[in-house]
Coordinates of C-alpha atoms and ligand atoms in Angstrom, one line a residue:
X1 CA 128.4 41.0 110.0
X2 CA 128.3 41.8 106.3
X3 CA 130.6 43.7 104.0
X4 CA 127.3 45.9 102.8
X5 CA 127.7 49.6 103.3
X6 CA 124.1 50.3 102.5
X7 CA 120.9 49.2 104.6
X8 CA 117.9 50.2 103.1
X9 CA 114.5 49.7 104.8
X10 CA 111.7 48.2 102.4
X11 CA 109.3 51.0 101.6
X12 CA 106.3 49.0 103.3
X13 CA 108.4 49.2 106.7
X14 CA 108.5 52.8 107.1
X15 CA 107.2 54.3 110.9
X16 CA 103.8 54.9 110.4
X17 CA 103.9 56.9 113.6
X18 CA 105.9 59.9 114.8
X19 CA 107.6 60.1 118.4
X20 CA 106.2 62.7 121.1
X21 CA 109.1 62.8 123.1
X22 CA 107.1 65.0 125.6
X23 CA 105.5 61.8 126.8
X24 CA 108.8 60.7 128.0
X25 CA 110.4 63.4 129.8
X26 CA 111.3 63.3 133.1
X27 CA 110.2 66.7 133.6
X28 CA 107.1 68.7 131.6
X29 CA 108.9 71.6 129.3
X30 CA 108.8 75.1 130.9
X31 CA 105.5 77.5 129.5
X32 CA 105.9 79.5 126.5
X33 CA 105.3 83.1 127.6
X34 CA 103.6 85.9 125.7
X35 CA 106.2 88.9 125.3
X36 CA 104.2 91.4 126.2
X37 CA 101.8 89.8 129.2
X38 CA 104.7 87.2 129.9
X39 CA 101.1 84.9 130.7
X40 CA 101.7 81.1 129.3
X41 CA 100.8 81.0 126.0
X42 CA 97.9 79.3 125.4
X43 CA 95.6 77.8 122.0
X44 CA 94.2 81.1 121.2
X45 CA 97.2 82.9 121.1
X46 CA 98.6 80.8 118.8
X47 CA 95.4 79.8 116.4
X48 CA 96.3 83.3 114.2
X49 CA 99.4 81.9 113.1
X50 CA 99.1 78.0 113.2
X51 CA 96.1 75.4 112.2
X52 CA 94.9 73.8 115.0
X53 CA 96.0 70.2 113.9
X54 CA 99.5 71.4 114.5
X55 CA 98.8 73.5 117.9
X56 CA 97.6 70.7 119.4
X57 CA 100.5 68.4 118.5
X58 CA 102.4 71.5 119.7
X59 CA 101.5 70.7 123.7
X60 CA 100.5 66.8 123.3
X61 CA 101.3 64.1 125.7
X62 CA 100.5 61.9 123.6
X63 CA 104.2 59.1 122.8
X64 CA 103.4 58.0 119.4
X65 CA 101.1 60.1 116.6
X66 CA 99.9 58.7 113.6
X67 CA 101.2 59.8 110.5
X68 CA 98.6 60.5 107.7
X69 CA 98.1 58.8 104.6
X70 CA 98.2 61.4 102.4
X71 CA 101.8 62.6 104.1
X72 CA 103.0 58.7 104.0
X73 CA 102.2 58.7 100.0
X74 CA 104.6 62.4 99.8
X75 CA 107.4 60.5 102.4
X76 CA 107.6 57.5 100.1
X77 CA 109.1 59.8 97.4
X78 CA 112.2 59.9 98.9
X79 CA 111.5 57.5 102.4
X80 CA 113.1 55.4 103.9
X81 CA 116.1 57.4 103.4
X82 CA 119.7 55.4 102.9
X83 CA 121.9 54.4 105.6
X84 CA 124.8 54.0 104.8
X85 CA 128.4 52.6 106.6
X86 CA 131.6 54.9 106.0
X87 CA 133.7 52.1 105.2
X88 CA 135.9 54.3 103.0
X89 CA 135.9 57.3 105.5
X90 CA 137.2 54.6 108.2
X91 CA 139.6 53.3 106.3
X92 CA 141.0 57.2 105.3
X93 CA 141.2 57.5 109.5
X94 CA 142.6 54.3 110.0
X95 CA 140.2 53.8 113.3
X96 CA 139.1 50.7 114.8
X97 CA 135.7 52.7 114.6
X98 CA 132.3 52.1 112.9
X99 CA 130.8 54.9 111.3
X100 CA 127.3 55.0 110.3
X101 CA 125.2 58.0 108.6
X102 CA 121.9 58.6 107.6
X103 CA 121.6 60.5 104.7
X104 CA 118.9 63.0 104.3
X105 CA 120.0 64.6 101.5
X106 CA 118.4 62.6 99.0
X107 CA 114.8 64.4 99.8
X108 CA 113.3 66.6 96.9
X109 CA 114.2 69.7 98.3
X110 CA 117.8 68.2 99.4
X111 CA 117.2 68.5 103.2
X112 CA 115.2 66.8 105.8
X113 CA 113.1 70.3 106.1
X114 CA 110.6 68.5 103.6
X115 CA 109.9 65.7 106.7
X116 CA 108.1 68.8 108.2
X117 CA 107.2 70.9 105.5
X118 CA 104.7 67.9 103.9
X119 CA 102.9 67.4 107.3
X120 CA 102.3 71.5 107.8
X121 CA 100.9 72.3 104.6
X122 CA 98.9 69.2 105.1
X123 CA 97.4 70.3 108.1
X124 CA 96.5 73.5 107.6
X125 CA 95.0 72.4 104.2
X126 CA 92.9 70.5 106.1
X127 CA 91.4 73.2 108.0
X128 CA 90.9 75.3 105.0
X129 CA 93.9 77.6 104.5
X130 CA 94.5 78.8 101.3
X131 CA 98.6 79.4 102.0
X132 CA 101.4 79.7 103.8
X133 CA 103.9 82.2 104.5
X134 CA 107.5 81.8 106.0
X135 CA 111.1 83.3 105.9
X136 CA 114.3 81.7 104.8
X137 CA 117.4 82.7 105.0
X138 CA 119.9 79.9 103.1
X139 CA 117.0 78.8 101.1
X140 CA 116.8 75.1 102.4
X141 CA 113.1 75.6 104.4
X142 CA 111.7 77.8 101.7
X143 CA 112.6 75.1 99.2
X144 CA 111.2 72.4 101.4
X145 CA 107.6 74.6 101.8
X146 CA 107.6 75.5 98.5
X147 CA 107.4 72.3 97.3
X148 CA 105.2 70.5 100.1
X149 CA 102.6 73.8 99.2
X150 CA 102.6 72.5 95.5
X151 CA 102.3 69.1 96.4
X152 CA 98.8 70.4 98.4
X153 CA 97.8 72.5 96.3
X154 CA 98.3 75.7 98.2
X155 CA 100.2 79.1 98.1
X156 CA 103.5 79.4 99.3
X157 CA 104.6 83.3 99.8
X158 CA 108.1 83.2 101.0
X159 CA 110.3 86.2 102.6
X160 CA 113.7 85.2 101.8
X161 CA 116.7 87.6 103.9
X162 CA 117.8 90.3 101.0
X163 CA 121.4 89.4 100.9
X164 CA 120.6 85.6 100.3
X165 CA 117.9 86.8 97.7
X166 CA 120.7 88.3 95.7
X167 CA 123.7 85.7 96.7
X168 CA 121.6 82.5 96.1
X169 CA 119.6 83.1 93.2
X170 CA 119.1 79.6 92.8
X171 CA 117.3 78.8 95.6
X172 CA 115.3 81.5 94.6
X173 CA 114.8 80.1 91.3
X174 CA 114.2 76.6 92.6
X175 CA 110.9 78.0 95.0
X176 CA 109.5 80.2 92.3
X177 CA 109.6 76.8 89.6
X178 CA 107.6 75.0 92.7
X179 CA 105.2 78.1 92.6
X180 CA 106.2 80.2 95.5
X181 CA 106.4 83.4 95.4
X182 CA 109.1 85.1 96.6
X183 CA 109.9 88.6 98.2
X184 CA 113.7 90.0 99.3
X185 CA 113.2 91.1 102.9
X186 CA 112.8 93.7 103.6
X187 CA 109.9 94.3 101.5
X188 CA 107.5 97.1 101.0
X189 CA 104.6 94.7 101.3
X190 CA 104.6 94.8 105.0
X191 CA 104.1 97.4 107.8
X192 CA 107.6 95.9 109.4
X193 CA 109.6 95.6 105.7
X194 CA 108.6 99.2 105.4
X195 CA 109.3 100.6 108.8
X196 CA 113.1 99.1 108.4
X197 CA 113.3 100.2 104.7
X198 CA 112.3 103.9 105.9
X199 CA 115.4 104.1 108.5
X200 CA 117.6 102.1 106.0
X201 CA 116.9 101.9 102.2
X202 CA 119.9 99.8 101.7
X203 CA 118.7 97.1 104.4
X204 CA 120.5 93.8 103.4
X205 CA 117.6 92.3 106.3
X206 CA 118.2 89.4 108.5
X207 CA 116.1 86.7 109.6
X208 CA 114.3 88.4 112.1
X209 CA 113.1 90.8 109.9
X210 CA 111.7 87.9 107.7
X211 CA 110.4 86.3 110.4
X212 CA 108.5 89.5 111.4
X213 CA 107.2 90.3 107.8
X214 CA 105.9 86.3 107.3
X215 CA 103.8 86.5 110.8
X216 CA 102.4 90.0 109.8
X217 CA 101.4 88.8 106.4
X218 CA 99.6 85.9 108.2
X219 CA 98.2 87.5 111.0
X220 CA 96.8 90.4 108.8
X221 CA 95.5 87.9 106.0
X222 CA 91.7 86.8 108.1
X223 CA 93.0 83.3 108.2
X224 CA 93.4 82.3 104.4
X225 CA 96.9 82.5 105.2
X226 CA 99.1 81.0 108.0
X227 CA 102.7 80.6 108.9
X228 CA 105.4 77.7 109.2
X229 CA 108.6 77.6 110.7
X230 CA 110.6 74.8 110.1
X231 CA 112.3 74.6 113.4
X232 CA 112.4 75.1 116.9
X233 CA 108.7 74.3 117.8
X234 CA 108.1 71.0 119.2
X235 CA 105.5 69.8 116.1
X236 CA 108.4 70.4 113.8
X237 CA 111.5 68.7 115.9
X238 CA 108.4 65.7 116.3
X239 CA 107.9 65.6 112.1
X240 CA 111.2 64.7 112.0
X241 CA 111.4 61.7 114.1
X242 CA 110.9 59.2 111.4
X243 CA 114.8 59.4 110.6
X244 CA 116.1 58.4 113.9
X245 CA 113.3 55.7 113.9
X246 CA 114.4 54.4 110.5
X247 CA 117.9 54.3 111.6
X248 CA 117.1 52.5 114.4
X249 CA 115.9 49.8 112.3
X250 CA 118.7 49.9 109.8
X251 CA 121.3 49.7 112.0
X252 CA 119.3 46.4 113.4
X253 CA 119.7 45.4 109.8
X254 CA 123.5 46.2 110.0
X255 CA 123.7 44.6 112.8
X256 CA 125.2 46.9 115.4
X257 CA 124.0 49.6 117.8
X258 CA 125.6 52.9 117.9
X259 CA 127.4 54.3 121.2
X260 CA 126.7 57.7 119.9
X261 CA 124.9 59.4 117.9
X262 CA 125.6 62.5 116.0
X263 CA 123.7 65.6 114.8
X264 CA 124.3 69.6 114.3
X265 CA 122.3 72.2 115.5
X266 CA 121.2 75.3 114.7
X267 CA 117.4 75.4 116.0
X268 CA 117.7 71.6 116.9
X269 CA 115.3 70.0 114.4
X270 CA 117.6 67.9 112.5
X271 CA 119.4 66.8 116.0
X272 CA 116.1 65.8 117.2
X273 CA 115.5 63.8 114.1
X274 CA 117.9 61.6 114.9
X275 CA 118.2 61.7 118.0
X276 CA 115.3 61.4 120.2
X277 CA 114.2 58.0 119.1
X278 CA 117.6 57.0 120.9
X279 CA 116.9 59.5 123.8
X280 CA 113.3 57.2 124.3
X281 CA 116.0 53.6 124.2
X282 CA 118.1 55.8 126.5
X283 CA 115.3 56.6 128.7
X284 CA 113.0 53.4 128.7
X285 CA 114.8 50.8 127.5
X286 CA 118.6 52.1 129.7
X287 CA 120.3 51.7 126.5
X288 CA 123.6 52.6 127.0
X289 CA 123.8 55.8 124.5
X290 CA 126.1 58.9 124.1
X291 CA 123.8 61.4 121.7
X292 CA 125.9 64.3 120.8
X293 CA 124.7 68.1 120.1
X294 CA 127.2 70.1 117.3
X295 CA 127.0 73.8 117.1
X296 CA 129.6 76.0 115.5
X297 CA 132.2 77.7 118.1
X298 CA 131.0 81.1 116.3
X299 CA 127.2 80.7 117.5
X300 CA 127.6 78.5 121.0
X301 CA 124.3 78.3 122.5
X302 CA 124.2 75.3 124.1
X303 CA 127.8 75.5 124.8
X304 CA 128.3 79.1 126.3
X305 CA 124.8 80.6 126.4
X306 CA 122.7 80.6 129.3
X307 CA 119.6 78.5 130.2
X308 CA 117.0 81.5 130.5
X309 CA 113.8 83.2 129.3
X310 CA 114.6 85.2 125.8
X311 CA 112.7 86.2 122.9
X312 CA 112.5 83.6 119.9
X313 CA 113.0 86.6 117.3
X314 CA 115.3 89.9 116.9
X315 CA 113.0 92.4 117.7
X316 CA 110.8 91.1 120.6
X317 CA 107.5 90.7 119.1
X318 CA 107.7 86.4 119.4
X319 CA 107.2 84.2 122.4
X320 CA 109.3 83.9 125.2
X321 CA 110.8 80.6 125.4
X322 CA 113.4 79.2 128.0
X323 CA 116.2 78.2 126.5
X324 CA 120.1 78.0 126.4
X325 CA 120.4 82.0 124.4
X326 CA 123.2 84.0 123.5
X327 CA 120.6 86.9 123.8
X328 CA 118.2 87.9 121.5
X329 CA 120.1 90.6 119.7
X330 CA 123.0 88.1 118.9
X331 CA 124.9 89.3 115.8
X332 CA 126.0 86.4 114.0
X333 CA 129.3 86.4 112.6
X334 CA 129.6 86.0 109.0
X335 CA 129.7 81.6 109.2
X336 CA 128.8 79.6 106.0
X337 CA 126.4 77.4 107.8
X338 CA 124.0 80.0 107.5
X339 CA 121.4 77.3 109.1
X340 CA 123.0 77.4 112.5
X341 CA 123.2 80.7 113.2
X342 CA 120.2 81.0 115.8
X343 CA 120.9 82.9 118.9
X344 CA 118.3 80.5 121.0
X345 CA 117.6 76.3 120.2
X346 CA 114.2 74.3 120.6
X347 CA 113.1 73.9 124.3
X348 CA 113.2 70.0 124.2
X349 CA 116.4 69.9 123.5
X350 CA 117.3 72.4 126.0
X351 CA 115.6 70.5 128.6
X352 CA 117.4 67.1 127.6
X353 CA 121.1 69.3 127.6
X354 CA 119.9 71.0 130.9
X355 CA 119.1 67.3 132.6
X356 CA 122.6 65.6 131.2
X357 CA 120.6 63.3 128.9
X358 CA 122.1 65.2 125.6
X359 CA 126.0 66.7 125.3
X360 CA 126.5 69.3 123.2
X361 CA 130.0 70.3 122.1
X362 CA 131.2 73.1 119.5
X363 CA 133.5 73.3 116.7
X364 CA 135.2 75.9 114.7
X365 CA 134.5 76.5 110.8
X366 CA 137.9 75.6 109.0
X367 CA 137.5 72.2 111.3
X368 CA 134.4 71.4 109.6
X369 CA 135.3 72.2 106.1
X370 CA 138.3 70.1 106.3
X371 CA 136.3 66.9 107.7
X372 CA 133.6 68.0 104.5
X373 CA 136.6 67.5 102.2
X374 CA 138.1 64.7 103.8
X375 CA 134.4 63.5 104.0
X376 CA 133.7 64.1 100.6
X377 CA 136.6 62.6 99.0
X378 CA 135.9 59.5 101.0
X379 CA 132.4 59.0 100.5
X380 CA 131.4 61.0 97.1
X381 CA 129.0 62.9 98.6
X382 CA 129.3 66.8 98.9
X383 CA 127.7 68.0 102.1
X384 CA 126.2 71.1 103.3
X385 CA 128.3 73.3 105.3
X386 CA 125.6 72.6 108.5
X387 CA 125.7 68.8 108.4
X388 CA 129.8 69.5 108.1
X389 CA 129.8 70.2 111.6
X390 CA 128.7 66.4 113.2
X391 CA 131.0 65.3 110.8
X392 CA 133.8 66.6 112.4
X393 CA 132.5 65.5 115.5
X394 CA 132.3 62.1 114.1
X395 CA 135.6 62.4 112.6
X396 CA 136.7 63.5 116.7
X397 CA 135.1 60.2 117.9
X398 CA 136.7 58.0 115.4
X399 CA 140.3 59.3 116.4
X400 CA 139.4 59.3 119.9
X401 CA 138.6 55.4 119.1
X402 CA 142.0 55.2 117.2
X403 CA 143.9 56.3 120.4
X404 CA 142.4 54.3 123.0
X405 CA 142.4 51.4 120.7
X406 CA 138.9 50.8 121.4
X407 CA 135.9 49.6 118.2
X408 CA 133.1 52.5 118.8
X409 CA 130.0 52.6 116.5
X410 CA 129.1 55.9 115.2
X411 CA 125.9 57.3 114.0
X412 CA 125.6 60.5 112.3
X413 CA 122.4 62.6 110.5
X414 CA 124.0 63.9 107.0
X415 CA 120.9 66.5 107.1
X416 CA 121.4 67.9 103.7
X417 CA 123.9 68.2 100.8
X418 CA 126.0 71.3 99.7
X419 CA 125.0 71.7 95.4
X420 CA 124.0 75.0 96.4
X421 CA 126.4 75.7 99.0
X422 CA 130.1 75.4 96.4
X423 CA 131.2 79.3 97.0
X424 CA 131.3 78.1 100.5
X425 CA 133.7 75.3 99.3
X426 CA 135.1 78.1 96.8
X427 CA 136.2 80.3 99.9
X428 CA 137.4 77.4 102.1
X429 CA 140.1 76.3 99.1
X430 CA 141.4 79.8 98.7
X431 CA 142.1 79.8 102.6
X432 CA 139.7 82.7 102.7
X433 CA 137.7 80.9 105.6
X434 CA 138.7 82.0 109.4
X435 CA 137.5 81.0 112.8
X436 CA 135.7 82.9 115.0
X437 CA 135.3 82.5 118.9
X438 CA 132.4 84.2 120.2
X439 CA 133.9 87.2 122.5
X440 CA 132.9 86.5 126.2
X441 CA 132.6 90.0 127.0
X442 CA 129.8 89.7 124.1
X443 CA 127.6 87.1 126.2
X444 CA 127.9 88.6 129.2
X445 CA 126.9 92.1 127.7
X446 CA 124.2 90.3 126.0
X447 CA 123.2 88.0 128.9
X448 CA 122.1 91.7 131.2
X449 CA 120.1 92.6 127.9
X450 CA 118.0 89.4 128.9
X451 CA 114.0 90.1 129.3
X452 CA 113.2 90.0 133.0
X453 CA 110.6 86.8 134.0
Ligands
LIG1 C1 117.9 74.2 108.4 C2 119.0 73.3 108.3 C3 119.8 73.1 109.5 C4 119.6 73.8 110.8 O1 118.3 73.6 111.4 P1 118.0 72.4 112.5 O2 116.6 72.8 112.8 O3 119.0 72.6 113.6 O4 118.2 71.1 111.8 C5 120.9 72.2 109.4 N1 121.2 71.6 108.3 C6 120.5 71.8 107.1 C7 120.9 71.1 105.9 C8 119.4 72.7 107.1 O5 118.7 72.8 106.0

């Protein structure tokens, strides 16, 4: 055991392949359904919307596919991303505990959305499309496709929620330097943007609005434009893979294996990141490993929502996916990490929390702000408000370690730093930040509102 805190992975050892965790599970994931015939969804459905590089990665089998080349040369900009030991943080808690994290924030776009967004402009370059269209509501995925669309060469037209349009202006600014361009939903430029502007002028819009104007622009475009979503679907939760594989090998570096690993989630791609490499040790290698699901107490999914069919957007126009939902017209409370505030969460990871293999727990918001801070002033690094959340959960398993006097080694993803995130930090210093417990009476209301399989 060395003193280092940092265990960096030599450029020319970086996966070359990303993990299917399909391959591996002990059960095959329940069909996608089309909302209107509720008929499994099949390759045609989807071939409107996605290239077919990524549609078939959507349903493989297949355990291990090979990254390309020309993706490899974009991940080595920023790849293999640091691991680093929170000597200082442990020290602050005074626990026997190790904690470990794997910091994804220092990507281009300040996220580990780029992991994803350089493989899916890359595909569908290859099959010929001109651009891509998307939503975002924070900012962080638009960012991420913005800049993987520059890197390839294509357009990037982004529909970004009106009230984050006009409250982060410089994400905005940051996707429209990469070349993006980018429209406050809703817009006038789609049949949906103008149907909700015609009942409500003064529409602040939401994500499933955005959502709805991106796949109409795409669908109505005769395939020189397509659309990416930079979570949920089982391509995008595979894309990201390479960090739990990395860490994996750092923490061989360092030495030590974690007993649990740590990730937030809001539509379960960063969680899978890190996590299913372990859930493949877990499940073919019986290593002995606790992986740990964080949501926010104000948007429980996995913790109080029920494991059903349910729409993937607002309005009822996307697939229906099984899934642990808080119903698909789940009003999100106002909750700074605005990248967990899906109603539903990616199948596989539903199917890995519905079979034991996963635990998911939830925290409240002033929790995670104060392990940020106490975070922050330990290890220098400011993080976003999402990525806050498995730090308090890490922060839970050190003290638990503390009390029953017991050395525990914790891993957990740092998915993205908070630069653009300070009025966040602004309102939590002011004490202007509450907690919010999702109202039961909410669920079950929404729960009978649930689309009939
Ligand atoms: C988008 C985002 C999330 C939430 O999405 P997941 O798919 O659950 O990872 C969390 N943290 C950051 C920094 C994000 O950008």
């Amino acid at each position: 055991m060395t003193d280092s805190i940092r265990f960096d992975l030599p450029q020319p050892e970086m996966p070359s392949a990303w993990y299917n965790v399909q391959a591996d599970l002990p059960r095959p994931l329940p069909p996608v359904l089309h909302p209107a015939t509720k008929q499994p969804v099949g390759p045609d459905d989807l071939a409107p919307l996605f290239p077919m590089g990524l549609i078939l990665q959507e349903v493989s089998q297949e355990r291990y596919i090979e990254i390309p080349e020309e993706v490899r040369d974009i991940y080595k900009l920023w790849r293999p991303t640091p691991l680093l030991r929170a000597r200082r943080l442990e020290k602050m808690l005074d626990t026997p505990a190790h904690i470990y994290y794997k910091y994804e924030g220092v990507s281009p776009s300040g996220s580990h959305k780029l992991n994803t967004a350089a493989p899916q402009a890359y595909y569908n370059k290859q099959e010929g499309v001109i651009g891509l269209t998307t939503e975002t509501g924070a900012g962080q995925w638009g960012t991420a496709l913005a800049q993987a669309c520059n890197f390839f060469g294509m357009e990037c037209v982004v529909y970004m929620v009106k009230v984050s349009y006009q409250q982060k202006p410089y994400r905005r600014s940051m996707m429209m330097s990469f070349g993006a361009q980018v429209y406050a939903s809703p817009s006038d430029r789609t049949n949906a943007g103008r149907g909700i502007l015609a009942k409500d002028p003064d529409s602040t819009g939401s994500l499933g609005i955005a959502i709805s104007e991106a796949v109409e622009a795409a669908a109505t475009s005769g395939g020189q434009y397509k659309y990416a979503l930079g979570s949920v679907l089982n391509h995008v939760l595979m894309h990201q893979t390479i960090i739990g594989q990395e860490a994996i090998q750092q923490m061989a570096i360092a030495g030590e294996y974690p007993d649990v690993v740590v990730g937030c989630v809001g539509g379960g791609s960063n969680f899978a990141g890190i996590g299913l490499p372990f859930v493949r040790e877990k499940l073919v290698e019986g290593k002995n490993v606790r992986i740990v699901a964080v949501e926010p107490s104000a948007c429980p999914s996995l913790t109080r929502g029920r494991y059903a069919y349910d729409f993937g957007d607002t309005v009822g126009l996307a697939p229906m996916v099984k899934m642990y939902t808080l119903g698909h017209d789940f009003v999100p409370a106002p909750l700074h990490a605005g990248g967990l505030r899906y109603h539903g969460m990616a199948s596989i990871i539903c199917e890995l929390y519905d079979q034991g293999i996963i635990e998911a727990r939830a925290v409240p918001q002033t929790e995670t702000f104060r392990a940020a801070v106490q975070f922050m002033r330990a290890e220098g690094i400011v993080p976003a408000p999402e990525p806050s959340h498995a730090i308090a959960a890490a922060i839970q398993e050190a003290l638990e370690a503390k009390a029953a006097g017991e050395k525990r080694v914790i891993l957990f993803n740092l998915c993205g730093h908070g630069h653009f995130d300070m009025s966040a930090y602004d309102a939590f210093l002011a004490g202007q930040l509450t907690d919010y417990e999702y109202p039961e009476a909410e669920i079950e209301r929404a729960m009978a509102a649930l689309p009939q399989v």
